[in-house]
Short mmCIF file of C-alpha atoms and ligand atoms in Angstrom, two decimals:
data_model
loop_
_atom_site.label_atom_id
_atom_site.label_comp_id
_atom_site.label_asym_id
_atom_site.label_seq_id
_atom_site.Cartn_x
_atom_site.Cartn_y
_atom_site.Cartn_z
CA UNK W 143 -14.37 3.41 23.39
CA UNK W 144 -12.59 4.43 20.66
CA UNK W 145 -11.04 8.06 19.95
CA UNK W 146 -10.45 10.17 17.37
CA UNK W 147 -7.36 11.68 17.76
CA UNK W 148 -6.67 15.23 15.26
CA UNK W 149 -3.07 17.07 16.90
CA UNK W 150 0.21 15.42 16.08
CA UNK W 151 1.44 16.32 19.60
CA UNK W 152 -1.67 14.50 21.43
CA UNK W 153 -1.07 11.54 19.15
CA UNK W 154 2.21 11.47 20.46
CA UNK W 155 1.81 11.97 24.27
CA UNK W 156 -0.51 9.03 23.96
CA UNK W 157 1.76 6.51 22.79
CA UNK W 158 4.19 7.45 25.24
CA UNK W 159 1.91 6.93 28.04
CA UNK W 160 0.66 3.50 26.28
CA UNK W 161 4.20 2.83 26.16
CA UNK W 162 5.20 3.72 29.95
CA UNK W 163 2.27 1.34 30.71
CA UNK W 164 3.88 -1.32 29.20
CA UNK W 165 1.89 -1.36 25.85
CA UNK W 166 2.57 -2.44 22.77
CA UNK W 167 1.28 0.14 20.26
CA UNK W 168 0.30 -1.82 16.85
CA UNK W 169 -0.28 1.12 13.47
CA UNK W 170 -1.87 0.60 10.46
CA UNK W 171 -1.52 3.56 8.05
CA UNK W 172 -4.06 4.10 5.39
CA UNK W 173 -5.99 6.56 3.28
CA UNK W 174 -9.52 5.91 4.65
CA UNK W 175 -12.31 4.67 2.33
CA UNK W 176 -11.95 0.98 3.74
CA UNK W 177 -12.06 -2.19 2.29
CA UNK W 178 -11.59 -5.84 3.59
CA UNK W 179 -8.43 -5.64 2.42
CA UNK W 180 -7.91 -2.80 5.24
CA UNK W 181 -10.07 -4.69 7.54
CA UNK W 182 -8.53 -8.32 7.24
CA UNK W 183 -5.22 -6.08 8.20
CA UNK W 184 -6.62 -4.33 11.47
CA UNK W 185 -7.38 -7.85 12.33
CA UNK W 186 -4.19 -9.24 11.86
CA UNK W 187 -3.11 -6.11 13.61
CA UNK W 188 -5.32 -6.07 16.43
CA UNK W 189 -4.03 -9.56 17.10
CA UNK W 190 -0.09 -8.25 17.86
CA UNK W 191 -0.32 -5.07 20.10
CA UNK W 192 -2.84 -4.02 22.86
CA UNK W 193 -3.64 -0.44 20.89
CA UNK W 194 -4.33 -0.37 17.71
CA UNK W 195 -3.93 3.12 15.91
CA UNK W 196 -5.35 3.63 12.53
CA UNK W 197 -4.72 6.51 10.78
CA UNK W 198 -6.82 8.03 7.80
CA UNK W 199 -5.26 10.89 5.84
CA UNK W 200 -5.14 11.00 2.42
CA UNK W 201 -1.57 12.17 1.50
CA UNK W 202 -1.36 15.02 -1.45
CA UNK W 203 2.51 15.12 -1.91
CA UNK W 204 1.92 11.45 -2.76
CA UNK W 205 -0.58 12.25 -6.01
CA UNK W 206 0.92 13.96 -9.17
CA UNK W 207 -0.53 16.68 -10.29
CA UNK W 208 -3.05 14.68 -12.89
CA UNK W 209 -3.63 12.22 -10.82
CA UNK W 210 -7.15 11.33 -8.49
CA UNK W 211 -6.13 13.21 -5.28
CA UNK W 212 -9.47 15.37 -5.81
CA UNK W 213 -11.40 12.45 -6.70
CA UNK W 214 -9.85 9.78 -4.38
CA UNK W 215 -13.21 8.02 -3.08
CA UNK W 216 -13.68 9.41 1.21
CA UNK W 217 -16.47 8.30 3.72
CA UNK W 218 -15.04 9.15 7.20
CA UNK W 219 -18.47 8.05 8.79
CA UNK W 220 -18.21 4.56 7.04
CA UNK W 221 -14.31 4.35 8.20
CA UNK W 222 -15.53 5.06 11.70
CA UNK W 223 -17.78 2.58 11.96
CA UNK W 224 -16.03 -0.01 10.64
CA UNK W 225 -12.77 1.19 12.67
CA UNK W 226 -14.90 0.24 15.39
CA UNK W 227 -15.66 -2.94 14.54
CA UNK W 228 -12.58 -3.94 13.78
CA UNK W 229 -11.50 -2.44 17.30
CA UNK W 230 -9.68 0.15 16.49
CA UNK W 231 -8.30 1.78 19.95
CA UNK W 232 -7.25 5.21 18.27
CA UNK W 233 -7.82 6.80 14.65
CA UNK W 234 -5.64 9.74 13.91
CA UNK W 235 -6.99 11.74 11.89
CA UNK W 236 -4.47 14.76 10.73
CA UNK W 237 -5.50 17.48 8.69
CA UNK W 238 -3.66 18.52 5.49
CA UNK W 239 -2.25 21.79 7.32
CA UNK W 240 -1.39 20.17 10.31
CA UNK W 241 0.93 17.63 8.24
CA UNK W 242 2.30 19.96 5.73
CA UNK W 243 1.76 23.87 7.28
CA UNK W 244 2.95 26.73 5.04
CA UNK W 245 6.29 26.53 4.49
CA UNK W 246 7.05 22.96 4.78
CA UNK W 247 10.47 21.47 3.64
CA UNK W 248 11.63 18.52 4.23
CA UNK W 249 10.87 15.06 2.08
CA UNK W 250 12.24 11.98 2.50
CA UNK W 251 13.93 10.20 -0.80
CA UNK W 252 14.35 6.23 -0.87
CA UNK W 253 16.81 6.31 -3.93
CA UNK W 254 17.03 3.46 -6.19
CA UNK W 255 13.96 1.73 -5.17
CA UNK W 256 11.72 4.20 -6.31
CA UNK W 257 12.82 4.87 -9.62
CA UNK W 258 11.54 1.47 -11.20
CA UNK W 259 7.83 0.05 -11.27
CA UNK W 260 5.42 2.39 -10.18
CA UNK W 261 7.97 5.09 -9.98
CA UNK W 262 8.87 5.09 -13.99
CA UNK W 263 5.17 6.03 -14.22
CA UNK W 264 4.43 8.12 -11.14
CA UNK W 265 7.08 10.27 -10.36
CA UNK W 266 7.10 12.06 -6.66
CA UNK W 267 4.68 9.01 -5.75
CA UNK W 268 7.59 7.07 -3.58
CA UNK W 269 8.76 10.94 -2.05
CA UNK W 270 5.44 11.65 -0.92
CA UNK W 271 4.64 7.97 0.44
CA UNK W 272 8.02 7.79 1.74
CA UNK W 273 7.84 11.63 4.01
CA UNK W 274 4.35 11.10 4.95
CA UNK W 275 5.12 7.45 6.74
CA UNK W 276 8.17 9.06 7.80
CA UNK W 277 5.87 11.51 9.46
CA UNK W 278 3.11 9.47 10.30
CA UNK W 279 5.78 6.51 12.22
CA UNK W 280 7.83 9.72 14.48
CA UNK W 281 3.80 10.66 15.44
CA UNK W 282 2.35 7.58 16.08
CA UNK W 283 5.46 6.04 17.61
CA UNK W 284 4.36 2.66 17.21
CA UNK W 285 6.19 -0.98 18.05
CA UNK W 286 5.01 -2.58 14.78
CA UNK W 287 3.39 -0.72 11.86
CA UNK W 288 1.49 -2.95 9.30
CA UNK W 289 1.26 -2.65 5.50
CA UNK W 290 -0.38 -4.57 2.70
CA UNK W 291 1.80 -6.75 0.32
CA UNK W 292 -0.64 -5.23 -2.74
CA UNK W 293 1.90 -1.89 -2.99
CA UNK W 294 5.15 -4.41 -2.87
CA UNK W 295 7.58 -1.58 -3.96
CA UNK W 296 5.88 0.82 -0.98
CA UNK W 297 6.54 -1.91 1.16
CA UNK W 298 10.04 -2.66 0.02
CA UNK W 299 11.16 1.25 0.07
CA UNK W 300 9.21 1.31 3.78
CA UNK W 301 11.12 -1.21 5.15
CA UNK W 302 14.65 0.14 3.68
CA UNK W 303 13.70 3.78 4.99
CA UNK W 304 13.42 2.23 8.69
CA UNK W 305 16.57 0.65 8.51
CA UNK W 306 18.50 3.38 6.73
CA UNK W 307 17.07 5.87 8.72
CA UNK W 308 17.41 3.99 12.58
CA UNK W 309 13.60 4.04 12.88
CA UNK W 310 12.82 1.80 16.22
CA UNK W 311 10.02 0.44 14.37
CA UNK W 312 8.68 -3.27 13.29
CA UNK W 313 7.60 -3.13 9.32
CA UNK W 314 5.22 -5.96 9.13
CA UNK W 315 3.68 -6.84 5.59
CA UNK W 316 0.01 -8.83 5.43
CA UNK W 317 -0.44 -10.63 1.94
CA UNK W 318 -3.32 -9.50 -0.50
CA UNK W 319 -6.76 -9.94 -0.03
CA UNK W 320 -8.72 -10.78 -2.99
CA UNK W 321 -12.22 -10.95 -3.83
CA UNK W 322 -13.43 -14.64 -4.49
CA UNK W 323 -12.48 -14.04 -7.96
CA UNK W 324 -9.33 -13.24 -7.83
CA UNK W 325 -9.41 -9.06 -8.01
CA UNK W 326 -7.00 -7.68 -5.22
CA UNK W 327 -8.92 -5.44 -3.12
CA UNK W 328 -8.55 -2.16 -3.61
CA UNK W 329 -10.11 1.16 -2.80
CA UNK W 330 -9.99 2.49 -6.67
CA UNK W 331 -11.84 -0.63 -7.50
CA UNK W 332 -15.06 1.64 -7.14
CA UNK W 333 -13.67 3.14 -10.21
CA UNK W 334 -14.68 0.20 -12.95
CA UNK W 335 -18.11 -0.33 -14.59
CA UNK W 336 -19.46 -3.97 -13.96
CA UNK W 337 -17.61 -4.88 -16.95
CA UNK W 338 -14.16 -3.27 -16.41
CA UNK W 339 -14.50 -5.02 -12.85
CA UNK W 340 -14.88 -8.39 -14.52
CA UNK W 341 -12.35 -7.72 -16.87
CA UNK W 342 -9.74 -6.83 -14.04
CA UNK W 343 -9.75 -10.36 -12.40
CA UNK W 344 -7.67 -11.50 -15.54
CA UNK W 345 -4.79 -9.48 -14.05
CA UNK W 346 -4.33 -12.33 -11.24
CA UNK W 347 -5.00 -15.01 -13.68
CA UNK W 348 -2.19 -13.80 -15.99
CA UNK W 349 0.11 -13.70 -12.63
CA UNK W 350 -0.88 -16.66 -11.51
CA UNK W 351 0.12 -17.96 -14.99
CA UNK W 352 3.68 -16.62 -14.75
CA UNK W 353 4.13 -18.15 -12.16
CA UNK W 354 3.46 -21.32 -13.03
CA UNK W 355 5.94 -20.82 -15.97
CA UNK W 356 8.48 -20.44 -13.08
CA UNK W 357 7.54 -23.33 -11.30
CA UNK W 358 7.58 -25.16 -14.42
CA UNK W 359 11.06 -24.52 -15.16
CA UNK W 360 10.87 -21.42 -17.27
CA UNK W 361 13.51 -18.70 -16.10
CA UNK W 362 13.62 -16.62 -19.01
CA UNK W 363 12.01 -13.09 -17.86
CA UNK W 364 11.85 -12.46 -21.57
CA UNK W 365 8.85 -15.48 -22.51
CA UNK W 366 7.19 -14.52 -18.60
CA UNK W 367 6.65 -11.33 -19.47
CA UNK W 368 5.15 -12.21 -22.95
CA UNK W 369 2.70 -14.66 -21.85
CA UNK W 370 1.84 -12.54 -19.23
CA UNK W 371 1.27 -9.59 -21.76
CA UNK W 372 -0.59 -11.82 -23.93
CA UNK W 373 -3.28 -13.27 -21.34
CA UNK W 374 -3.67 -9.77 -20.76
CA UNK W 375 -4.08 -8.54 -24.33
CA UNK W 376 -6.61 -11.54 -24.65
CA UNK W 377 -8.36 -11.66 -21.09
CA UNK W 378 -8.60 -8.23 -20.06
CA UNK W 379 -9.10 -6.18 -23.70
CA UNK W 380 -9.75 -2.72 -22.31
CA UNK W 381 -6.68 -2.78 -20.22
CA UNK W 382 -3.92 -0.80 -20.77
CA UNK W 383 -0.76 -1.78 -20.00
CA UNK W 384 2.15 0.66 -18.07
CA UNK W 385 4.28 -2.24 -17.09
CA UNK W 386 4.74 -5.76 -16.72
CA UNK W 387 7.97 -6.12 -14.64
CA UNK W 388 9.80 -9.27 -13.65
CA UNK W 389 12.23 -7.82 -10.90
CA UNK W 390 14.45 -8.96 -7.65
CA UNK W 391 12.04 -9.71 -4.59
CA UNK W 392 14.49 -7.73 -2.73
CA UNK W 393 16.68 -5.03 -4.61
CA UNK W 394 13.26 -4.52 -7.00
CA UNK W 395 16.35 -4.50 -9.89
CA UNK W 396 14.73 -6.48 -13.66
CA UNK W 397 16.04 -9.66 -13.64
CA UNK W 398 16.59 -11.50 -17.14
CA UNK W 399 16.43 -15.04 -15.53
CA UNK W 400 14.04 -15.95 -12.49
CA UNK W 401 16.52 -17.66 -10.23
CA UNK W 402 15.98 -17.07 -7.06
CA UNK W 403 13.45 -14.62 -4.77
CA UNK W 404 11.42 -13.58 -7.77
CA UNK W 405 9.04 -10.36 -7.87
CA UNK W 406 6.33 -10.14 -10.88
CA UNK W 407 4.56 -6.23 -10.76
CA UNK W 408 1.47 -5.14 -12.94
CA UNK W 409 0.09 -1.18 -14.04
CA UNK W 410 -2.76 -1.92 -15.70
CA UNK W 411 -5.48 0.67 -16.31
CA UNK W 412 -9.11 -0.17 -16.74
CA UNK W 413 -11.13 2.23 -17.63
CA UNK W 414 -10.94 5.46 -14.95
CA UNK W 415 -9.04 3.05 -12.79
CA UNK W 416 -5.27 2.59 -12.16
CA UNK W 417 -5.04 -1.17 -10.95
CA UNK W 418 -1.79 -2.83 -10.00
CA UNK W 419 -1.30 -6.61 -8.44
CA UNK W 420 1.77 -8.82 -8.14
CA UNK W 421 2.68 -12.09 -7.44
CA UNK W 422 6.28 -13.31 -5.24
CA UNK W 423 7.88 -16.72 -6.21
CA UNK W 424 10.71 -18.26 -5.07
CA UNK W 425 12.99 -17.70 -1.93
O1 PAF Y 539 -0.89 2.52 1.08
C1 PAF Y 539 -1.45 3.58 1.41
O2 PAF Y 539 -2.67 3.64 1.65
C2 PAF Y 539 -0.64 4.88 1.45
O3 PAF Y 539 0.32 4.90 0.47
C3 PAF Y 539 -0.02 5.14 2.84
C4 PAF Y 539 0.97 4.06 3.23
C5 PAF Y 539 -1.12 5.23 3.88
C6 PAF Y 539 0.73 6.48 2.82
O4 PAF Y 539 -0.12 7.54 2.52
#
Protein backbone atom coordinates (compact mmCIF):
# COMPACT_ATOMS: atom_id res chain seq x y z
CA UNK A 1 0.00 0.00 0.00
CA UNK A 2 1.26 3.12 -0.55
CA UNK A 3 1.43 6.20 2.01
CA UNK A 4 1.20 9.57 2.02
CA UNK A 5 3.57 10.92 4.17
CA UNK A 6 2.94 15.12 5.30
CA UNK A 7 5.68 15.81 8.63
CA UNK A 8 9.32 16.22 7.76
CA UNK A 9 10.20 14.35 10.99
CA UNK A 10 7.96 11.13 10.05
CA UNK A 11 9.52 11.25 6.60
CA UNK A 12 12.64 10.97 8.26
CA UNK A 13 12.14 8.26 10.96
CA UNK A 14 11.00 6.19 8.04
CA UNK A 15 14.00 6.12 6.07
CA UNK A 16 15.97 5.38 8.95
CA UNK A 17 14.07 2.38 9.78
CA UNK A 18 14.08 1.38 5.85
CA UNK A 19 17.62 1.91 6.22
CA UNK A 20 18.29 -0.22 9.55
CA UNK A 21 16.40 -2.92 7.56
CA UNK A 22 18.82 -2.97 5.10
CA UNK A 23 16.93 -0.90 2.40
CA UNK A 24 17.90 0.97 -0.18
CA UNK A 25 15.76 4.13 -0.28
CA UNK A 26 15.48 5.34 -4.13
CA UNK A 27 13.86 9.55 -4.35
CA UNK A 28 12.50 11.17 -7.07
CA UNK A 29 11.76 14.87 -6.39
CA UNK A 30 9.16 16.64 -8.38
CA UNK A 31 6.46 19.27 -8.46
CA UNK A 32 3.40 16.98 -8.98
CA UNK A 33 1.19 17.37 -12.09
CA UNK A 34 2.85 14.16 -13.74
CA UNK A 35 3.84 13.35 -16.99
CA UNK A 36 5.58 10.29 -18.66
CA UNK A 37 8.45 12.05 -18.44
CA UNK A 38 7.98 11.71 -14.44
CA UNK A 39 6.65 8.31 -14.90
CA UNK A 40 9.37 6.73 -17.30
CA UNK A 41 11.69 8.11 -14.20
CA UNK A 42 9.81 6.33 -11.20
CA UNK A 43 10.35 3.38 -13.39
CA UNK A 44 13.82 3.67 -13.86
CA UNK A 45 13.75 4.45 -10.20
CA UNK A 46 11.70 1.79 -8.93
CA UNK A 47 14.15 -0.50 -10.68
CA UNK A 48 17.39 0.63 -8.22
CA UNK A 49 16.09 0.76 -4.55
CA UNK A 50 13.39 -1.32 -2.68
CA UNK A 51 11.35 2.15 -1.57
CA UNK A 52 10.65 4.46 -3.75
CA UNK A 53 9.77 8.02 -2.29
CA UNK A 54 8.21 10.58 -4.46
CA UNK A 55 7.76 13.79 -3.35
CA UNK A 56 5.23 16.48 -4.72
CA UNK A 57 5.65 20.06 -3.51
CA UNK A 58 5.67 22.78 -5.60
CA UNK A 59 8.59 25.03 -4.42
CA UNK A 60 7.75 29.04 -4.20
CA UNK A 61 11.33 30.37 -3.42
CA UNK A 62 12.06 28.68 -6.76
CA UNK A 63 9.39 31.06 -8.92
CA UNK A 64 10.15 34.86 -9.33
CA UNK A 65 7.82 37.00 -8.47
CA UNK A 66 6.13 37.20 -12.25
CA UNK A 67 6.49 34.00 -12.84
CA UNK A 68 3.53 30.86 -12.90
CA UNK A 69 3.87 29.76 -9.22
CA UNK A 70 -0.03 30.67 -8.87
CA UNK A 71 -0.81 29.15 -12.05
CA UNK A 72 1.60 26.14 -12.08
CA UNK A 73 -0.91 23.30 -13.39
CA UNK A 74 -1.77 20.74 -9.75
CA UNK A 75 -3.96 17.49 -9.67
CA UNK A 76 -2.87 15.67 -6.45
CA UNK A 77 -5.67 12.99 -7.11
CA UNK A 78 -4.23 12.30 -10.68
CA UNK A 79 -0.49 12.21 -9.07
CA UNK A 80 -1.83 9.66 -6.63
CA UNK A 81 -3.06 7.45 -8.83
CA UNK A 82 -0.53 7.33 -11.08
CA UNK A 83 2.13 7.26 -8.07
CA UNK A 84 0.50 4.10 -7.56
CA UNK A 85 0.90 2.68 -10.60
CA UNK A 86 4.13 3.38 -11.00
CA UNK A 87 4.65 1.84 -7.37
CA UNK A 88 5.43 4.44 -5.55
CA UNK A 89 6.21 3.09 -1.80
CA UNK A 90 5.95 6.67 -0.13
CA UNK A 91 4.82 10.27 -1.46
CA UNK A 92 5.81 13.11 0.75
CA UNK A 93 3.82 15.53 0.54
CA UNK A 94 5.10 18.82 2.63
CA UNK A 95 3.15 21.76 3.01
CA UNK A 96 4.46 25.27 2.18
CA UNK A 97 4.65 26.15 6.07
CA UNK A 98 6.07 23.10 7.06
CA UNK A 99 9.11 23.72 4.50
CA UNK A 100 9.54 27.35 4.92
CA UNK A 101 7.67 28.38 8.60
CA UNK A 102 7.76 32.09 9.53
CA UNK A 103 10.95 33.17 9.90
CA UNK A 104 12.91 30.99 7.72
CA UNK A 105 16.63 31.78 6.81
CA UNK A 106 18.75 29.85 5.36
CA UNK A 107 19.23 29.25 1.29
CA UNK A 108 21.61 27.40 -0.31
CA UNK A 109 23.76 29.26 -3.26
CA UNK A 110 25.56 27.04 -6.06
CA UNK A 111 27.79 30.02 -7.33
CA UNK A 112 28.96 30.09 -10.77
CA UNK A 113 26.71 27.55 -12.17
CA UNK A 114 23.73 29.38 -11.70
CA UNK A 115 24.48 32.57 -13.06
CA UNK A 116 24.46 31.45 -16.86
CA UNK A 117 21.48 29.77 -18.89
CA UNK A 118 18.42 29.77 -17.14
CA UNK A 119 19.86 31.83 -14.40
CA UNK A 120 20.65 35.11 -16.74
CA UNK A 121 16.84 34.98 -17.18
CA UNK A 122 15.46 33.70 -13.89
CA UNK A 123 17.19 35.01 -11.15
CA UNK A 124 16.63 33.25 -7.47
CA UNK A 125 15.45 30.16 -9.72
CA UNK A 126 18.89 28.02 -8.96
CA UNK A 127 18.65 29.44 -4.89
CA UNK A 128 15.30 28.21 -4.51
CA UNK A 129 15.87 24.79 -6.50
CA UNK A 130 19.12 24.48 -4.91
CA UNK A 131 17.63 25.00 -0.73
CA UNK A 132 14.56 23.14 -1.42
CA UNK A 133 16.59 19.77 -2.70
CA UNK A 134 18.90 20.64 -0.06
CA UNK A 135 15.90 20.28 2.17
CA UNK A 136 14.04 17.77 0.52
CA UNK A 137 17.61 15.16 0.32
CA UNK A 138 18.43 15.83 4.62
CA UNK A 139 14.35 14.71 4.87
CA UNK A 140 14.08 12.04 2.68
CA UNK A 141 17.55 10.68 3.36
CA UNK A 142 17.71 8.70 0.38
CA UNK A 143 20.71 6.31 -1.22
CA UNK A 144 20.12 7.58 -4.78
CA UNK A 145 17.92 10.55 -5.74
CA UNK A 146 16.88 10.73 -9.49
CA UNK A 147 16.51 13.77 -11.78
CA UNK A 148 15.61 14.37 -15.38
CA UNK A 149 18.39 15.40 -17.92
CA UNK A 150 15.53 18.09 -19.42
CA UNK A 151 16.73 20.87 -16.52
CA UNK A 152 20.66 20.03 -17.41
CA UNK A 153 21.92 23.14 -15.44
CA UNK A 154 19.52 21.89 -12.24
CA UNK A 155 21.13 18.78 -12.66
CA UNK A 156 24.66 20.03 -13.01
CA UNK A 157 24.33 22.59 -9.88
CA UNK A 158 22.53 19.33 -7.96
CA UNK A 159 25.23 17.22 -8.39
CA UNK A 160 28.04 19.99 -7.44
CA UNK A 161 25.88 20.93 -4.23
CA UNK A 162 26.22 17.11 -3.04
CA UNK A 163 29.73 17.05 -3.47
CA UNK A 164 30.54 20.50 -2.14
CA UNK A 165 28.36 20.12 0.56
CA UNK A 166 29.39 16.12 1.77
CA UNK A 167 25.81 15.03 1.00
CA UNK A 168 25.91 10.94 1.34
CA UNK A 169 23.75 10.88 -1.56
CA UNK A 170 23.78 9.18 -5.28
CA UNK A 171 22.67 12.04 -8.01
CA UNK A 172 21.43 9.94 -10.79
CA UNK A 173 20.25 11.76 -14.11
CA UNK A 174 17.52 9.83 -16.60
CA UNK A 175 17.68 11.32 -20.26
CA UNK A 176 14.55 13.18 -21.76
CA UNK A 177 11.50 11.75 -22.68
CA UNK A 178 9.91 13.05 -25.69
CA UNK A 179 6.68 12.76 -27.28
CA UNK A 180 6.84 10.78 -30.67
CA UNK A 181 7.47 14.02 -32.22
CA UNK A 182 10.14 15.14 -30.74
CA UNK A 183 8.59 17.76 -27.86
CA UNK A 184 10.40 17.02 -24.45
CA UNK A 185 7.85 16.30 -21.99
CA UNK A 186 7.03 18.72 -19.85
CA UNK A 187 4.42 19.71 -17.34
CA UNK A 188 4.01 23.50 -18.84
CA UNK A 189 3.35 21.84 -22.10
CA UNK A 190 -0.45 22.16 -21.08
CA UNK A 191 0.28 25.74 -21.61
CA UNK A 192 0.33 25.84 -25.75
CA UNK A 193 -2.71 25.97 -28.08
CA UNK A 194 -2.68 22.99 -30.65
CA UNK A 195 -0.68 25.18 -32.74
CA UNK A 196 1.99 26.53 -30.33
CA UNK A 197 2.34 22.68 -29.40
CA UNK A 198 3.14 21.86 -33.00
CA UNK A 199 5.25 24.66 -33.36
CA UNK A 200 7.42 23.63 -30.22
CA UNK A 201 8.67 20.27 -31.71
CA UNK A 202 10.98 22.47 -34.01
CA UNK A 203 12.98 23.23 -30.84
CA UNK A 204 14.45 19.48 -30.97
CA UNK A 205 14.74 19.59 -34.64
CA UNK A 206 16.91 22.74 -34.53
CA UNK A 207 19.07 20.77 -31.69
CA UNK A 208 19.20 17.91 -33.35
CA UNK A 209 20.54 20.03 -36.27
CA UNK A 210 23.41 21.49 -34.22
CA UNK A 211 24.40 18.69 -33.55
CA UNK A 212 24.88 17.31 -36.56
CA UNK A 213 26.99 20.45 -37.44
CA UNK A 214 29.27 19.06 -34.64
CA UNK A 215 29.43 15.75 -35.83
CA UNK A 216 30.07 17.05 -39.15
CA UNK A 217 33.09 18.82 -38.25
CA UNK A 218 31.79 22.25 -37.43
CA UNK A 219 33.32 23.60 -34.02
CA UNK A 220 32.66 27.10 -34.37
CA UNK A 221 29.92 27.95 -31.51
CA UNK A 222 29.51 31.13 -33.47
CA UNK A 223 27.74 29.34 -37.04
CA UNK A 224 25.91 26.53 -34.27
CA UNK A 225 24.26 28.97 -32.67
CA UNK A 226 23.12 30.76 -35.93
CA UNK A 227 21.71 27.87 -37.63
CA UNK A 228 20.19 26.93 -34.65
CA UNK A 229 18.59 30.50 -34.29
CA UNK A 230 17.60 30.38 -37.78
CA UNK A 231 15.63 26.90 -37.87
CA UNK A 232 14.04 28.45 -35.07
CA UNK A 233 13.18 31.83 -36.58
CA UNK A 234 11.86 29.68 -39.62
CA UNK A 235 10.31 26.47 -37.87
CA UNK A 236 8.89 27.68 -34.80
CA UNK A 237 7.65 31.57 -35.80
CA UNK A 238 5.84 32.43 -32.58
CA UNK A 239 8.78 31.51 -30.48
CA UNK A 240 10.65 33.77 -28.68
CA UNK A 241 13.96 33.34 -28.07
CA UNK A 242 15.85 34.00 -24.31
CA UNK A 243 18.88 32.03 -25.22
CA UNK A 244 20.56 29.74 -27.39
CA UNK A 245 23.74 28.70 -25.47
CA UNK A 246 26.57 26.48 -26.62
CA UNK A 247 28.37 25.82 -23.18
CA UNK A 248 30.90 23.18 -21.33
CA UNK A 249 28.95 19.82 -20.53
CA UNK A 250 30.57 20.15 -17.27
CA UNK A 251 31.65 23.72 -15.97
CA UNK A 252 28.23 25.05 -18.03
CA UNK A 253 31.07 28.01 -19.06
CA UNK A 254 30.20 29.32 -23.33
CA UNK A 255 32.55 27.72 -25.27
CA UNK A 256 33.67 29.43 -28.70
CA UNK A 257 34.79 26.04 -30.26
CA UNK A 258 32.90 22.60 -29.58
CA UNK A 259 35.86 20.44 -28.72
CA UNK A 260 35.19 18.23 -26.40
CA UNK A 261 31.99 17.35 -23.81
CA UNK A 262 29.68 19.79 -25.52
CA UNK A 263 26.33 21.23 -23.89
CA UNK A 264 23.66 23.03 -26.37
CA UNK A 265 20.64 24.85 -23.95
CA UNK A 266 17.33 26.45 -25.37
CA UNK A 267 14.63 29.34 -23.58
CA UNK A 268 12.20 29.49 -25.93
CA UNK A 269 8.74 30.86 -25.16
CA UNK A 270 5.63 29.83 -27.00
CA UNK A 271 2.88 31.48 -26.37
CA UNK A 272 1.96 31.40 -22.27
CA UNK A 273 4.61 28.75 -22.12
CA UNK A 274 8.32 28.88 -21.06
CA UNK A 275 9.86 25.76 -22.94
CA UNK A 276 13.51 24.81 -22.66
CA UNK A 277 15.32 21.46 -24.26
CA UNK A 278 18.97 20.64 -24.85
CA UNK A 279 20.99 18.36 -26.52
CA UNK A 280 24.81 16.80 -25.04
CA UNK A 281 27.49 15.88 -27.72
CA UNK A 282 30.70 14.75 -27.35
CA UNK A 283 32.68 13.22 -24.33
O1 LIG B 1 12.62 19.73 -11.45
C1 LIG B 1 11.73 19.99 -10.62
O2 LIG B 1 10.57 19.55 -10.75
C2 LIG B 1 12.03 20.92 -9.45
O3 LIG B 1 12.91 21.91 -9.82
C3 LIG B 1 12.53 20.15 -8.21
C4 LIG B 1 13.85 19.44 -8.48
C5 LIG B 1 11.49 19.15 -7.77
C6 LIG B 1 12.77 21.15 -7.06
O4 LIG B 1 11.60 21.82 -6.72
Amino acid sequence: MMQVIHAPAEMYNQTMLLKMSGKKVGFVPTMGYLHKGHLELLKFAREHCDSLVLSIFVNPTQFGPKEDYGSYPRDLERDKELAAHARVDTIFLPDVDSMYPPGYRTFVEVEELSKGLCGAFRPGHFRGVATIVCKLLNIVAPDEAFFGEKDAQQLVIIRKMAQDLNMPVKISGFPTVRDADGLAMSSRNVYLSDEEREQATGLYRALQNGRSLIEGGETEAARIDAAIREAIARDVPAGVVEYVDIVDGNTLAPVSRTIGKTLIALAVRVGKARLIDNIRVGG
